[in-house]
Amino acid sequence: MSKIKPSKGAPYARILGVGGYRPTRVVPNEVILETIDSSDEWIRSRSGIETRHWANDEETVAAMSIEASGKAIADAGISVEQIGAVVVSTVSHFKQTPAVATEIADKLGTDKAAAFDISAGCAGFGYGLTLAKGMVVEGSAEYVLVIGVERLSDLTDLEDRATAFLFGDGAGAVVVGPSAEPAMGPTVWGSEGDKSDTIKQTVPWTDYRDGEVAKFPAITQEGQAVFRWAVFEMAKVAQQALDAAGISSDDLDVFIPHQANERIIDSMVKTLKLPEHVMVARDVRTTGNTSAASIPLAMERLLATGEAKSGDTALVIGFGAGLVYAATVVTLP
Ligand SMILES: CC(C)(COP(=O)(O)OP(=O)(O)OC[C@H]1O[C@@H](n2cnc3c(N)ncnc32)[C@H](O)[C@@H]1OP(=O)(O)O)[C@@H](O)C(=O)NCCC(=O)NCCS
């Protein structure tokens, strides 16, 4: 018989607070047109994107995360010392070691919270949420700060017609903590590494260092292949997450898919047959694709504008480079 006593956590977990940070510089499509042959009309009609935010030198991954986290912690109504773990999802923090999560935890003033980074592309926020829920229920942290943050402008080739208009910068954060009732459904997640070539960094950093390529690495993608995969496969995953939570689309109040392209969002809404009353996040129009930050940023905006309210039932689904995905049903903070 095991001598180890069982760990004691909360019966359930929930998102208690959310916060976002958008860089001050707003970049309209006109700026993108300075480096690619396209048009405002084409970009709007093919992607839904009108503007995005680009970070300046002071708006670092850590600085944006700290701003978003401060708001999330205040929204949750806890003190920063109560945070037991900080999970940061990003693919655009260029100083690999140490994890940026440790700097964020320290600057926020947590009491020695566990802190680490994860790399799961545009599904990163959902991956982080899933880890946080596990920690709260298992008892290794009472409150977990989950941050999705990107400076994708640093990884964008402004001369690449297929991607120059897509990406933006920003940070979104949530606090996950104990709950007396279920408020986070099971996560439906996975990876399809056989499709890893469809969204990727052009070359490893070392190729650039060694002078094998002249251009700094950037994110490249096979737009159509990714589009088809997102439209067909991710609608199935979203439905599985509803089924796993034991609800139907009629029970949903809000749908917050990864903000990659408004046509993907429209298509998922149609395939899932979401009823009229479901509020659909369309933050992509003014924020672009901010990868790991996109879902918490969209969540924060819906709550801030009153389009969604605390206690609403929301389906969130992230998907992207890997390819990876994560979908779950949550109660909004
Ligand atoms: C990138 C994306 C908007 C491109 O739209 P698309 O309809 O697939 O565009 P295509 O690449 O098939 O190109 C269609 C036409 O537009 C042209 N085109 C491509 N990029 C263009 C641009 N920036 N401006 C104007 N025309 C462009 C192409 O040359 C092509 O012209 P042709 O029909 O004369 O050959 C779309 O594929 C997409 O959003 N994919 C998924 C992206 C995504 O979500 N990625 C992240 C997931 S995390």
CSV table of C-alpha atoms and ligand atoms in Angstrom, one decimal:
chain,number,residue,atom,x,y,z
A,1,MET,CA,0.0,0.0,0.0
A,2,SER,CA,1.2,3.5,-0.8
A,3,LYS,CA,2.5,5.6,2.1
A,4,ILE,CA,1.9,8.8,0.2
A,5,LYS,CA,-1.1,10.7,1.5
A,6,PRO,CA,-3.5,12.0,-1.2
A,7,SER,CA,-3.0,15.6,-2.4
A,8,LYS,CA,-5.9,18.0,-1.4
A,9,GLY,CA,-7.1,20.6,-3.8
A,10,ALA,CA,-10.3,22.4,-4.6
A,11,PRO,CA,-13.3,20.4,-5.7
A,12,TYR,CA,-13.4,22.4,-9.0
A,13,ALA,CA,-11.6,25.3,-10.7
A,14,ARG,CA,-12.8,28.4,-12.4
A,15,ILE,CA,-11.6,31.5,-14.1
A,16,LEU,CA,-11.9,34.2,-11.5
A,17,GLY,CA,-10.5,37.2,-13.4
A,18,VAL,CA,-9.3,38.4,-16.8
A,19,GLY,CA,-7.1,41.2,-18.0
A,20,GLY,CA,-5.6,42.4,-21.3
A,21,TYR,CA,-3.0,44.7,-22.7
A,22,ARG,CA,-2.9,46.0,-26.2
A,23,PRO,CA,0.1,48.0,-27.4
A,24,THR,CA,-0.5,51.7,-27.9
A,25,ARG,CA,0.4,51.7,-31.6
A,26,VAL,CA,-2.6,50.9,-33.8
A,27,VAL,CA,-1.6,49.7,-37.3
A,28,PRO,CA,-4.1,50.0,-40.1
A,29,ASN,CA,-4.0,48.0,-43.3
A,30,GLU,CA,-2.6,51.0,-45.1
A,31,VAL,CA,0.7,50.5,-43.3
A,32,ILE,CA,0.8,46.9,-44.4
A,33,LEU,CA,0.3,48.0,-48.0
A,34,GLU,CA,3.6,49.8,-47.9
A,35,THR,CA,5.4,46.5,-48.1
A,36,ILE,CA,3.1,44.1,-50.0
A,37,ASP,CA,1.0,44.3,-53.1
A,38,SER,CA,-2.5,44.0,-51.8
A,39,SER,CA,-5.5,46.2,-50.9
A,40,ASP,CA,-7.4,47.2,-47.8
A,41,GLU,CA,-10.5,45.6,-49.4
A,42,TRP,CA,-8.7,42.3,-50.0
A,43,ILE,CA,-7.3,42.1,-46.5
A,44,ARG,CA,-10.7,42.9,-44.9
A,45,SER,CA,-12.7,40.6,-47.1
A,46,ARG,CA,-10.2,37.6,-46.9
A,47,SER,CA,-9.3,37.9,-43.2
A,48,GLY,CA,-11.7,40.4,-41.5
A,49,ILE,CA,-8.7,42.4,-40.2
A,50,GLU,CA,-8.9,46.2,-40.2
A,51,THR,CA,-6.2,47.1,-37.7
A,52,ARG,CA,-3.7,45.4,-35.4
A,53,HIS,CA,-1.5,46.6,-32.6
A,54,TRP,CA,2.3,46.6,-32.8
A,55,ALA,CA,4.5,46.8,-29.7
A,56,ASN,CA,7.2,49.4,-29.2
A,57,ASP,CA,10.6,48.8,-27.5
A,58,GLU,CA,9.1,49.3,-24.0
A,59,GLU,CA,6.2,47.0,-24.6
A,60,THR,CA,8.2,43.9,-24.1
A,61,VAL,CA,6.7,40.4,-23.6
A,62,ALA,CA,7.3,40.8,-19.8
A,63,ALA,CA,6.0,44.4,-19.7
A,64,MET,CA,2.8,43.6,-21.6
A,65,SER,CA,2.2,40.5,-19.4
A,66,ILE,CA,2.6,42.4,-16.2
A,67,GLU,CA,0.0,45.0,-17.3
A,68,ALA,CA,-2.5,42.3,-18.3
A,69,SER,CA,-1.8,40.2,-15.2
A,70,GLY,CA,-2.3,43.2,-12.8
A,71,LYS,CA,-5.8,43.7,-14.3
A,72,ALA,CA,-6.6,40.0,-14.1
A,73,ILE,CA,-5.5,39.8,-10.4
A,74,ALA,CA,-7.5,42.9,-9.5
A,75,ASP,CA,-10.5,41.4,-11.4
A,76,ALA,CA,-10.2,38.2,-9.5
A,77,GLY,CA,-10.2,40.1,-6.2
A,78,ILE,CA,-7.1,38.3,-4.8
A,79,SER,CA,-3.7,39.5,-3.7
A,80,VAL,CA,-0.7,38.8,-5.8
A,81,GLU,CA,0.9,36.8,-2.9
A,82,GLN,CA,-1.9,34.2,-3.2
A,83,ILE,CA,-0.7,33.1,-6.7
A,84,GLY,CA,1.0,29.8,-6.5
A,85,ALA,CA,2.0,29.4,-10.2
A,86,VAL,CA,2.6,31.5,-13.2
A,87,VAL,CA,2.2,29.9,-16.6
A,88,VAL,CA,3.2,31.9,-19.7
A,89,SER,CA,2.4,30.8,-23.2
A,90,THR,CA,4.4,32.5,-25.9
A,91,VAL,CA,6.4,31.8,-29.0
A,92,SER,CA,7.8,35.3,-29.4
A,93,HIS,CA,10.0,35.8,-26.3
A,94,PHE,CA,13.5,35.8,-27.8
A,95,LYS,CA,15.5,35.2,-24.7
A,96,GLN,CA,15.0,31.5,-24.2
A,97,THR,CA,16.6,31.1,-20.8
A,98,PRO,CA,15.4,31.7,-18.2
A,99,ALA,CA,11.7,31.4,-18.7
A,100,VAL,CA,10.1,34.9,-18.9
A,101,ALA,CA,7.5,33.6,-16.4
A,102,THR,CA,10.0,33.9,-13.6
A,103,GLU,CA,10.7,37.6,-14.4
A,104,ILE,CA,6.9,38.2,-14.5
A,105,ALA,CA,6.3,36.4,-11.2
A,106,ASP,CA,9.0,38.4,-9.5
A,107,LYS,CA,8.1,41.8,-10.9
A,108,LEU,CA,4.4,41.2,-10.0
A,109,GLY,CA,5.5,40.5,-6.4
A,110,THR,CA,4.3,36.9,-6.0
A,111,ASP,CA,5.6,35.0,-3.0
A,112,LYS,CA,8.0,32.6,-4.9
A,113,ALA,CA,5.3,31.3,-7.2
A,114,ALA,CA,6.3,28.4,-9.5
A,115,ALA,CA,6.9,29.9,-12.9
A,116,PHE,CA,7.4,28.4,-16.4
A,117,ASP,CA,6.8,29.0,-20.1
A,118,ILE,CA,5.0,26.8,-22.5
A,119,SER,CA,5.2,26.7,-26.3
A,120,ALA,CA,1.9,25.6,-27.9
A,121,GLY,CA,1.3,28.3,-30.6
A,122,CYS,CA,-2.2,29.5,-30.9
A,123,ALA,CA,-3.5,26.8,-28.7
A,124,GLY,CA,-1.2,27.9,-25.9
A,125,PHE,CA,-3.8,29.6,-23.8
A,126,GLY,CA,-6.0,26.5,-23.7
A,127,TYR,CA,-3.0,24.4,-22.8
A,128,GLY,CA,-2.2,26.8,-20.0
A,129,LEU,CA,-5.8,26.8,-18.7
A,130,THR,CA,-5.8,23.0,-18.6
A,131,LEU,CA,-2.5,22.9,-16.6
A,132,ALA,CA,-3.9,25.5,-14.2
A,133,LYS,CA,-7.2,23.6,-13.7
A,134,GLY,CA,-5.1,20.5,-12.8
A,135,MET,CA,-3.0,22.4,-10.3
A,136,VAL,CA,-6.0,24.0,-8.6
A,137,VAL,CA,-7.9,20.7,-8.3
A,138,GLU,CA,-4.8,18.7,-7.4
A,139,GLY,CA,-3.7,21.2,-4.8
A,140,SER,CA,-0.3,22.3,-5.9
A,141,ALA,CA,-1.5,25.9,-6.3
A,142,GLU,CA,-4.6,27.6,-5.0
A,143,TYR,CA,-4.5,30.3,-7.6
A,144,VAL,CA,-2.7,30.1,-11.0
A,145,LEU,CA,-2.0,33.0,-13.3
A,146,VAL,CA,-2.2,32.0,-17.0
A,147,ILE,CA,-0.8,34.4,-19.5
A,148,GLY,CA,-0.9,34.3,-23.3
A,149,VAL,CA,1.5,36.9,-24.8
A,150,GLU,CA,3.0,37.6,-28.2
A,151,ARG,CA,5.1,40.1,-30.1
A,152,LEU,CA,4.4,38.5,-33.4
A,153,SER,CA,5.5,41.7,-35.2
A,154,ASP,CA,9.0,40.6,-34.4
A,155,LEU,CA,8.4,37.3,-36.3
A,156,THR,CA,6.5,38.8,-39.3
A,157,ASP,CA,8.1,39.1,-42.7
A,158,LEU,CA,6.5,42.3,-43.9
A,159,GLU,CA,7.3,41.4,-47.5
A,160,ASP,CA,5.4,38.1,-47.3
A,161,ARG,CA,2.0,38.6,-48.9
A,162,ALA,CA,0.6,35.5,-47.2
A,163,THR,CA,1.3,36.6,-43.6
A,164,ALA,CA,2.2,40.3,-43.4
A,165,PHE,CA,-1.3,41.4,-42.6
A,166,LEU,CA,-2.3,38.7,-40.2
A,167,PHE,CA,-0.3,39.2,-37.0
A,168,GLY,CA,-0.5,41.5,-34.0
A,169,ASP,CA,1.0,41.9,-30.5
A,170,GLY,CA,-0.6,41.9,-27.1
A,171,ALA,CA,-1.1,40.1,-23.8
A,172,GLY,CA,-4.1,38.5,-22.1
A,173,ALA,CA,-4.1,36.9,-18.6
A,174,VAL,CA,-6.5,35.1,-16.4
A,175,VAL,CA,-6.5,33.9,-12.8
A,176,VAL,CA,-7.7,30.3,-12.2
A,177,GLY,CA,-8.7,29.4,-8.7
A,178,PRO,CA,-11.0,27.2,-6.6
A,179,SER,CA,-14.7,26.8,-7.2
A,180,ALA,CA,-17.5,25.1,-5.4
A,181,GLU,CA,-19.2,24.0,-8.7
A,182,PRO,CA,-17.9,22.9,-12.1
A,183,ALA,CA,-16.9,25.9,-14.1
A,184,MET,CA,-14.3,24.4,-16.5
A,185,GLY,CA,-15.3,21.5,-18.7
A,186,PRO,CA,-12.9,18.7,-19.8
A,187,THR,CA,-10.3,19.9,-22.4
A,188,VAL,CA,-10.4,18.3,-25.8
A,189,TRP,CA,-6.8,18.8,-27.0
A,190,GLY,CA,-4.2,17.2,-29.2
A,191,SER,CA,-1.5,17.6,-31.9
A,192,GLU,CA,-1.0,16.7,-35.5
A,193,GLY,CA,2.7,16.8,-36.0
A,194,ASP,CA,2.4,15.4,-39.5
A,195,LYS,CA,1.2,18.8,-40.5
A,196,SER,CA,4.0,20.7,-38.7
A,197,ASP,CA,5.2,22.2,-42.0
A,198,THR,CA,1.9,24.2,-42.6
A,199,ILE,CA,2.7,26.9,-40.0
A,200,LYS,CA,6.4,27.3,-38.9
A,201,GLN,CA,9.4,29.5,-38.3
A,202,THR,CA,11.1,29.8,-41.7
A,203,VAL,CA,14.5,28.6,-40.4
A,204,PRO,CA,16.2,27.9,-37.1
A,205,TRP,CA,17.9,30.8,-35.3
A,206,THR,CA,21.2,29.2,-35.9
A,207,ASP,CA,20.8,29.4,-39.7
A,208,TYR,CA,20.5,33.2,-39.3
A,209,ARG,CA,23.4,33.3,-36.9
A,210,ASP,CA,25.6,31.3,-39.2
A,211,GLY,CA,24.8,33.5,-42.2
A,212,GLU,CA,23.0,30.8,-44.1
A,213,VAL,CA,20.0,33.1,-44.6
A,214,ALA,CA,20.0,36.9,-44.9
A,215,LYS,CA,16.5,37.4,-43.5
A,216,PHE,CA,15.7,37.2,-39.8
A,217,PRO,CA,13.4,34.1,-39.2
A,218,ALA,CA,9.7,34.7,-39.5
A,219,ILE,CA,6.4,32.8,-39.3
A,220,THR,CA,5.4,31.3,-42.6
A,221,GLN,CA,2.3,29.3,-43.4
A,222,GLU,CA,0.4,27.4,-46.1
A,223,GLY,CA,-2.7,29.6,-45.8
A,224,GLN,CA,-5.2,27.4,-47.7
A,225,ALA,CA,-4.1,24.2,-46.0
A,226,VAL,CA,-4.4,25.8,-42.5
A,227,PHE,CA,-7.7,27.4,-43.4
A,228,ARG,CA,-9.2,24.0,-44.5
A,229,TRP,CA,-7.9,22.2,-41.5
A,230,ALA,CA,-9.3,24.9,-39.1
A,231,VAL,CA,-12.7,25.0,-40.8
A,232,PHE,CA,-13.3,21.2,-41.0
A,233,GLU,CA,-11.3,19.7,-38.1
A,234,MET,CA,-11.7,22.4,-35.5
A,235,ALA,CA,-15.5,22.5,-35.7
A,236,LYS,CA,-15.4,18.8,-34.8
A,237,VAL,CA,-13.1,19.5,-31.8
A,238,ALA,CA,-15.4,22.3,-30.7
A,239,GLN,CA,-18.4,20.0,-30.8
A,240,GLN,CA,-16.4,17.4,-28.8
A,241,ALA,CA,-15.7,20.0,-26.1
A,242,LEU,CA,-19.4,20.8,-25.9
A,243,ASP,CA,-20.2,17.1,-25.6
A,244,ALA,CA,-17.5,16.6,-23.0
A,245,ALA,CA,-19.0,19.4,-20.9
A,246,GLY,CA,-22.4,17.8,-21.3
A,247,ILE,CA,-24.0,20.8,-23.0
A,248,SER,CA,-25.4,21.6,-26.4
A,249,SER,CA,-24.9,24.8,-28.4
A,250,ASP,CA,-28.3,26.0,-27.1
A,251,ASP,CA,-26.8,26.2,-23.6
A,252,LEU,CA,-24.0,28.4,-24.8
A,253,ASP,CA,-23.9,32.2,-24.3
A,254,VAL,CA,-20.6,33.0,-25.8
A,255,PHE,CA,-18.2,31.6,-28.4
A,256,ILE,CA,-14.5,32.6,-28.2
A,257,PRO,CA,-12.5,30.9,-31.0
A,258,HIS,CA,-8.9,31.7,-31.7
A,259,GLN,CA,-8.9,35.0,-33.6
A,260,ALA,CA,-7.0,34.0,-36.8
A,261,ASN,CA,-9.4,34.9,-39.5
A,262,GLU,CA,-13.0,36.1,-39.5
A,263,ARG,CA,-14.0,33.7,-42.3
A,264,ILE,CA,-12.8,30.7,-40.2
A,265,ILE,CA,-14.9,32.1,-37.3
A,266,ASP,CA,-18.0,32.4,-39.6
A,267,SER,CA,-17.5,28.9,-40.9
A,268,MET,CA,-17.3,27.4,-37.4
A,269,VAL,CA,-20.4,29.2,-36.3
A,270,LYS,CA,-22.2,27.8,-39.3
A,271,THR,CA,-20.9,24.2,-38.9
A,272,LEU,CA,-21.7,24.2,-35.2
A,273,LYS,CA,-25.1,25.6,-35.9
A,274,LEU,CA,-24.7,28.1,-33.1
A,275,PRO,CA,-28.0,29.8,-32.2
A,276,GLU,CA,-28.6,33.5,-32.8
A,277,HIS,CA,-28.3,34.3,-29.1
A,278,VAL,CA,-24.7,33.1,-28.9
A,279,MET,CA,-22.3,36.1,-28.7
A,280,VAL,CA,-19.3,35.4,-31.1
A,281,ALA,CA,-16.0,37.1,-30.4
A,282,ARG,CA,-14.7,39.0,-33.5
A,283,ASP,CA,-11.8,40.8,-31.9
A,284,VAL,CA,-9.6,39.8,-34.9
A,285,ARG,CA,-11.0,42.8,-36.7
A,286,THR,CA,-9.0,45.3,-34.6
A,287,THR,CA,-6.4,43.0,-33.0
A,288,GLY,CA,-5.3,40.7,-35.8
A,289,ASN,CA,-4.0,37.3,-34.8
A,290,THR,CA,-2.1,37.5,-31.5
A,291,SER,CA,-1.7,33.7,-31.2
A,292,ALA,CA,-1.6,32.7,-27.5
A,293,ALA,CA,-3.0,36.1,-26.4
A,294,SER,CA,-6.0,36.0,-28.8
A,295,ILE,CA,-8.6,34.2,-26.6
A,296,PRO,CA,-8.0,36.0,-23.3
A,297,LEU,CA,-7.8,39.4,-25.2
A,298,ALA,CA,-11.1,38.6,-26.9
A,299,MET,CA,-12.7,37.4,-23.6
A,300,GLU,CA,-11.6,40.6,-21.8
A,301,ARG,CA,-13.0,42.8,-24.5
A,302,LEU,CA,-16.4,41.0,-24.6
A,303,LEU,CA,-16.7,41.5,-20.8
A,304,ALA,CA,-15.5,45.1,-20.9
A,305,THR,CA,-18.0,46.1,-23.6
A,306,GLY,CA,-20.9,44.3,-21.9
A,307,GLU,CA,-21.4,42.0,-24.9
A,308,ALA,CA,-20.8,39.1,-22.5
A,309,LYS,CA,-21.3,39.0,-18.7
A,310,SER,CA,-19.9,37.3,-15.7
A,311,GLY,CA,-21.3,33.8,-15.3
A,312,ASP,CA,-21.9,33.3,-19.0
A,313,THR,CA,-21.1,29.8,-20.4
A,314,ALA,CA,-18.4,30.1,-23.1
A,315,LEU,CA,-16.8,27.7,-25.6
A,316,VAL,CA,-13.1,28.6,-26.2
A,317,ILE,CA,-11.0,26.9,-28.8
A,318,GLY,CA,-7.4,27.6,-29.8
A,319,PHE,CA,-5.6,26.1,-32.8
A,320,GLY,CA,-2.4,26.7,-34.7
A,321,ALA,CA,1.3,25.8,-35.2
A,322,GLY,CA,2.1,22.2,-34.5
A,323,LEU,CA,-0.5,21.7,-35.5
A,324,VAL,CA,-2.1,21.8,-32.0
A,325,TYR,CA,-5.5,22.5,-30.6
A,326,ALA,CA,-7.4,22.8,-27.3
A,327,ALA,CA,-11.1,23.4,-26.7
A,328,THR,CA,-13.0,23.7,-23.5
A,329,VAL,CA,-16.2,25.1,-22.0
A,330,VAL,CA,-15.8,27.7,-19.2
A,331,THR,CA,-17.9,29.9,-17.0
A,332,LEU,CA,-16.8,33.5,-17.7
A,333,PRO,CA,-15.3,35.4,-14.7
B,1,LIG,C1,-4.0,33.8,-45.5
B,1,LIG,C2,-5.4,33.8,-46.1
B,1,LIG,C3,-6.2,35.0,-45.6
B,1,LIG,C4,-5.3,33.8,-47.6
B,1,LIG,O1,-6.5,33.8,-48.2
B,1,LIG,P1,-6.8,32.7,-49.4
B,1,LIG,O2,-8.2,33.0,-49.8
B,1,LIG,O3,-6.5,31.4,-48.9
B,1,LIG,O4,-5.8,33.2,-50.4
B,1,LIG,P2,-4.9,32.4,-51.4
B,1,LIG,O5,-3.6,32.2,-50.9
B,1,LIG,O6,-5.6,31.2,-51.9
B,1,LIG,O7,-4.9,33.4,-52.6
B,1,LIG,C5,-6.0,33.7,-53.4
B,1,LIG,C6,-5.7,34.8,-54.4
B,1,LIG,O8,-5.3,36.0,-53.7
B,1,LIG,C7,-4.0,36.4,-54.0
B,1,LIG,N1,-3.4,36.9,-52.8
B,1,LIG,C8,-2.7,36.2,-51.8
B,1,LIG,N2,-2.3,37.0,-50.8
B,1,LIG,C9,-2.8,38.3,-51.2
B,1,LIG,C10,-2.7,39.5,-50.6
B,1,LIG,N3,-2.1,39.7,-49.4
B,1,LIG,N4,-3.3,40.5,-51.2
B,1,LIG,C11,-4.0,40.4,-52.4
B,1,LIG,N5,-4.1,39.2,-53.0
B,1,LIG,C12,-3.5,38.2,-52.4
B,1,LIG,C13,-3.3,35.2,-54.5
B,1,LIG,O9,-2.3,35.5,-55.4
B,1,LIG,C14,-4.4,34.5,-55.2
B,1,LIG,O10,-4.6,35.1,-56.5
B,1,LIG,P3,-5.0,34.1,-57.7
B,1,LIG,O11,-6.4,33.6,-57.4
B,1,LIG,O12,-5.0,35.1,-58.9
B,1,LIG,O13,-3.9,33.1,-57.8
B,1,LIG,C15,-6.1,32.5,-45.7
B,1,LIG,O14,-5.6,31.4,-46.3
B,1,LIG,C16,-6.1,32.2,-44.2
B,1,LIG,O15,-6.6,33.0,-43.5
B,1,LIG,N6,-5.6,31.0,-43.8
B,1,LIG,C17,-5.5,30.6,-42.5
B,1,LIG,C18,-4.6,31.5,-41.7
B,1,LIG,C19,-4.6,31.3,-40.3
B,1,LIG,O16,-5.6,31.3,-39.7
B,1,LIG,N7,-3.4,31.0,-39.8
B,1,LIG,C20,-3.2,30.9,-38.4
B,1,LIG,C21,-3.8,29.8,-37.8
B,1,LIG,S1,-3.3,29.8,-36.2
